[in-house]
């Protein structure tokens, strides 16, 4: 089962390292942080950087949640295991499938590429392809998109990398030409 550990934002890597050292593999099958790629313009060139997709959260895979809960007491900086009230609950199968589909086994959401035709965003390639409806805002200059996703039992806003390679006015039949629909 996949569980979510809440930590102070900015300490995700530290918590990941501590858990890797202090919690035995029999208790913790896997621990990871989902990332996304973004492009930054530094010294006149575009550099691809990795950023934390869900700041303040680390994901743990275990079948021994009670033992994990006990082991996390020795990890400095852990706030809590996410749950409902006093019960620790795993993420839903739908949330797990979203993470796997979006970030793959490596849990890295790569840059997507798209175009804007009129007021429609059309993703040509990348993990956002087919998920255009999740996009809430685009910043073409920062090459980012903000998405609204259902995660941890509530709506979360996350940033991902999106490069808009072309923007054009609506043309009759354009959506069938550029999307193959």
C-alpha positions as a printed NumPy array, in Angstrom:
array([[  0.   ,   0.   ,   0.   ],
       [  1.124,   3.566,  -0.683],
       [  1.089,   6.008,   2.223],
       [  1.892,   9.706,   2.461],
       [  4.215,  11.202,   5.063],
       [  3.729,  14.906,   5.749],
       [  6.987,  16.805,   6.37 ],
       [  8.094,  20.42 ,   6.544],
       [  8.316,  21.844,   3.026],
       [ 11.933,  21.859,   1.879],
       [ 12.948,  18.872,   4.035],
       [ 11.697,  16.14 ,   1.69 ],
       [ 15.201,  15.005,   0.589],
       [ 16.445,  14.942,   4.183],
       [ 13.482,  12.833,   5.327],
       [ 13.979,  10.478,   2.38 ],
       [ 17.641,   9.958,   3.348],
       [ 16.833,   9.46 ,   7.046],
       [ 14.122,   6.894,   6.263],
       [ 16.484,   5.035,   3.925],
       [ 19.046,   4.735,   6.742],
       [ 16.792,   4.145,   9.761],
       [ 13.904,   2.005,   8.489],
       [ 14.62 ,  -1.61 ,   7.483],
       [ 13.535,  -2.855,   4.019],
       [ 11.241,  -5.409,   5.694],
       [  9.142,  -2.464,   6.907],
       [  9.679,   0.055,   4.09 ],
       [  9.549,  -1.45 ,   0.594],
       [ 10.108,   1.887,  -1.134],
       [ 10.206,   5.574,  -0.314],
       [ 10.113,   8.307,  -2.943],
       [  9.41 ,  11.91 ,  -3.792],
       [  7.504,  12.662,  -7.01 ],
       [  9.268,  15.346,  -9.086],
       [  8.494,  17.401, -12.169],
       [ 10.813,  18.926, -14.739],
       [ 10.839,  22.632, -15.415],
       [ 12.941,  24.814, -17.64 ],
       [ 14.75 ,  27.824, -16.169],
       [ 16.51 ,  30.488, -18.192],
       [ 19.969,  30.838, -16.613],
       [ 22.898,  32.691, -18.239],
       [ 21.223,  32.835, -21.659],
       [ 20.409,  29.13 , -21.845],
       [ 17.476,  26.952, -20.849],
       [ 18.337,  24.438, -18.121],
       [ 16.002,  21.567, -17.139],
       [ 15.651,  21.305, -13.36 ],
       [ 13.814,  18.858, -11.098],
       [ 11.36 ,  20.221,  -8.537],
       [  9.205,  18.505,  -5.901],
       [  5.715,  17.858,  -7.316],
       [  3.982,  17.811,  -3.907],
       [  6.015,  20.053,  -1.569],
       [  5.778,  18.868,   2.03 ],
       [  5.032,  15.219,   1.205],
       [  7.049,  12.002,   0.879],
       [  5.494,   8.73 ,  -0.309],
       [  6.13 ,   5.367,   1.346],
       [  5.243,   1.871,   0.127],
       [  4.705,  -0.698,   2.873],
       [  2.474,  -3.548,   3.977],
       [  3.536,  -2.919,   7.604],
       [  1.958,   0.478,   8.313],
       [  2.022,   0.076,  12.12 ],
       [  5.738,  -0.767,  12.066],
       [  6.346,   2.15 ,   9.693],
       [  4.464,   4.461,  12.059],
       [  6.683,   3.345,  14.954],
       [  9.898,   3.595,  12.899],
       [  9.027,   7.141,  11.766],
       [  9.28 ,   8.307,  15.396],
       [ 13.073,   8.144,  15.037],
       [ 13.021,  10.308,  11.889],
       [ 13.567,  13.985,  12.685],
       [ 11.202,  16.336,  10.869],
       [  8.275,  14.008,  10.139],
       [  4.977,  15.747,  10.876],
       [  2.596,  12.795,  10.44 ],
       [  1.355,   9.953,   8.3  ],
       [ -1.71 ,  11.167,   6.39 ],
       [ -4.999,   9.617,   7.41 ],
       [ -8.534,  10.311,   8.518],
       [ -8.711,  11.272,  12.172],
       [ -6.702,   8.69 ,  14.105],
       [ -6.685,   6.133,  11.287],
       [ -3.759,   6.009,   8.853],
       [ -5.088,   5.368,   5.359],
       [ -3.246,   4.663,   2.105],
       [ -3.822,   6.754,  -0.99 ],
       [ -6.642,   5.482,  -3.169],
       [ -6.066,   3.197,  -6.13 ],
       [ -7.147,   6.086,  -8.391],
       [ -4.488,   8.383,  -6.847],
       [ -1.839,   5.661,  -7.178],
       [ -2.719,   5.067, -10.837],
       [ -2.582,   8.813, -11.499],
       [  0.93 ,   9.015, -10.004],
       [  2.122,   5.996, -12.007],
       [  0.577,   7.277, -15.243],
       [  1.815,  10.822, -14.719],
       [  5.336,  10.197, -13.393],
       [  6.035,   6.574, -14.312],
       [  8.073,   4.248, -12.099],
       [ 10.736,   6.966, -11.671],
       [  8.061,   9.394, -10.413],
       [  9.358,  12.174, -12.654],
       [  6.798,  14.233, -14.588],
       [  8.697,  15.242, -17.717],
       [  8.185,  18.486, -19.634],
       [  5.126,  18.496, -21.871],
       [  4.867,  20.347, -25.16 ],
       [  1.777,  21.936, -26.617],
       [  0.186,  24.645, -28.674],
       [ -2.588,  27.137, -28.058],
       [ -5.236,  27.46 , -30.758],
       [ -7.709,  30.223, -29.955],
       [ -8.531,  29.65 , -26.3  ],
       [ -7.783,  25.885, -26.353],
       [ -4.586,  24.303, -25.116],
       [ -3.599,  21.206, -27.073],
       [ -0.829,  19.03 , -25.669],
       [  1.233,  17.418, -28.414],
       [  3.513,  15.269, -26.262],
       [  4.395,  14.534, -22.67 ],
       [  2.485,  13.445, -19.557],
       [ -0.128,  16.21 , -19.94 ],
       [ -1.332,  14.749, -23.263],
       [ -4.981,  13.866, -22.796],
       [ -5.121,  15.731, -19.478],
       [ -5.741,  19.215, -20.863],
       [ -8.876,  19.502, -18.717],
       [ -6.751,  19.472, -15.544],
       [ -4.849,  22.623, -16.564],
       [ -6.024,  25.659, -14.6  ],
       [ -3.39 ,  28.209, -15.605],
       [ -0.415,  28.485, -17.966],
       [  2.582,  30.795, -17.753],
       [  4.175,  30.625, -21.203],
       [  7.215,  32.679, -20.17 ],
       [  8.048,  30.502, -17.144],
       [  7.106,  27.379, -19.128],
       [  4.777,  26.107, -16.415],
       [  1.241,  24.899, -16.033],
       [ -0.778,  24.716, -12.848],
       [ -3.039,  21.702, -12.499],
       [ -5.783,  20.832, -10.091],
       [ -5.571,  17.196,  -8.999],
       [ -7.451,  15.119,  -6.463],
       [ -4.837,  13.896,  -3.973],
       [ -4.756,  13.185,  -0.21 ],
       [ -8.559,  13.342,  -0.146],
       [ -8.747,  16.925,  -1.38 ],
       [ -8.002,  19.099,  -4.399],
       [ -4.319,  20.022,  -4.712],
       [ -2.775,  22.581,  -7.025],
       [  0.509,  21.386,  -8.529],
       [  2.967,  22.864, -11.01 ],
       [  4.411,  20.992, -13.97 ],
       [  6.612,  21.927, -16.91 ],
       [  4.829,  22.907, -20.124],
       [  6.389,  24.481, -23.174],
       [  3.961,  26.163, -25.549],
       [  5.702,  26.002, -28.922],
       [  3.062,  27.884, -30.887],
       [  0.085,  30.155, -30.321],
       [ -2.329,  30.938, -33.11 ],
       [ -5.821,  32.259, -33.639],
       [ -8.644,  29.804, -34.166],
       [ -8.669,  28.459, -37.71 ],
       [-11.6  ,  26.523, -39.137],
       [-10.755,  22.825, -38.827],
       [ -7.587,  23.527, -36.818],
       [ -8.42 ,  21.19 , -33.972],
       [ -8.793,  18.245, -36.341],
       [ -5.546,  19.146, -38.128],
       [ -3.303,  19.53 , -35.076],
       [ -4.722,  16.767, -32.904],
       [ -5.592,  14.066, -35.382],
       [ -9.18 ,  13.987, -34.057]])
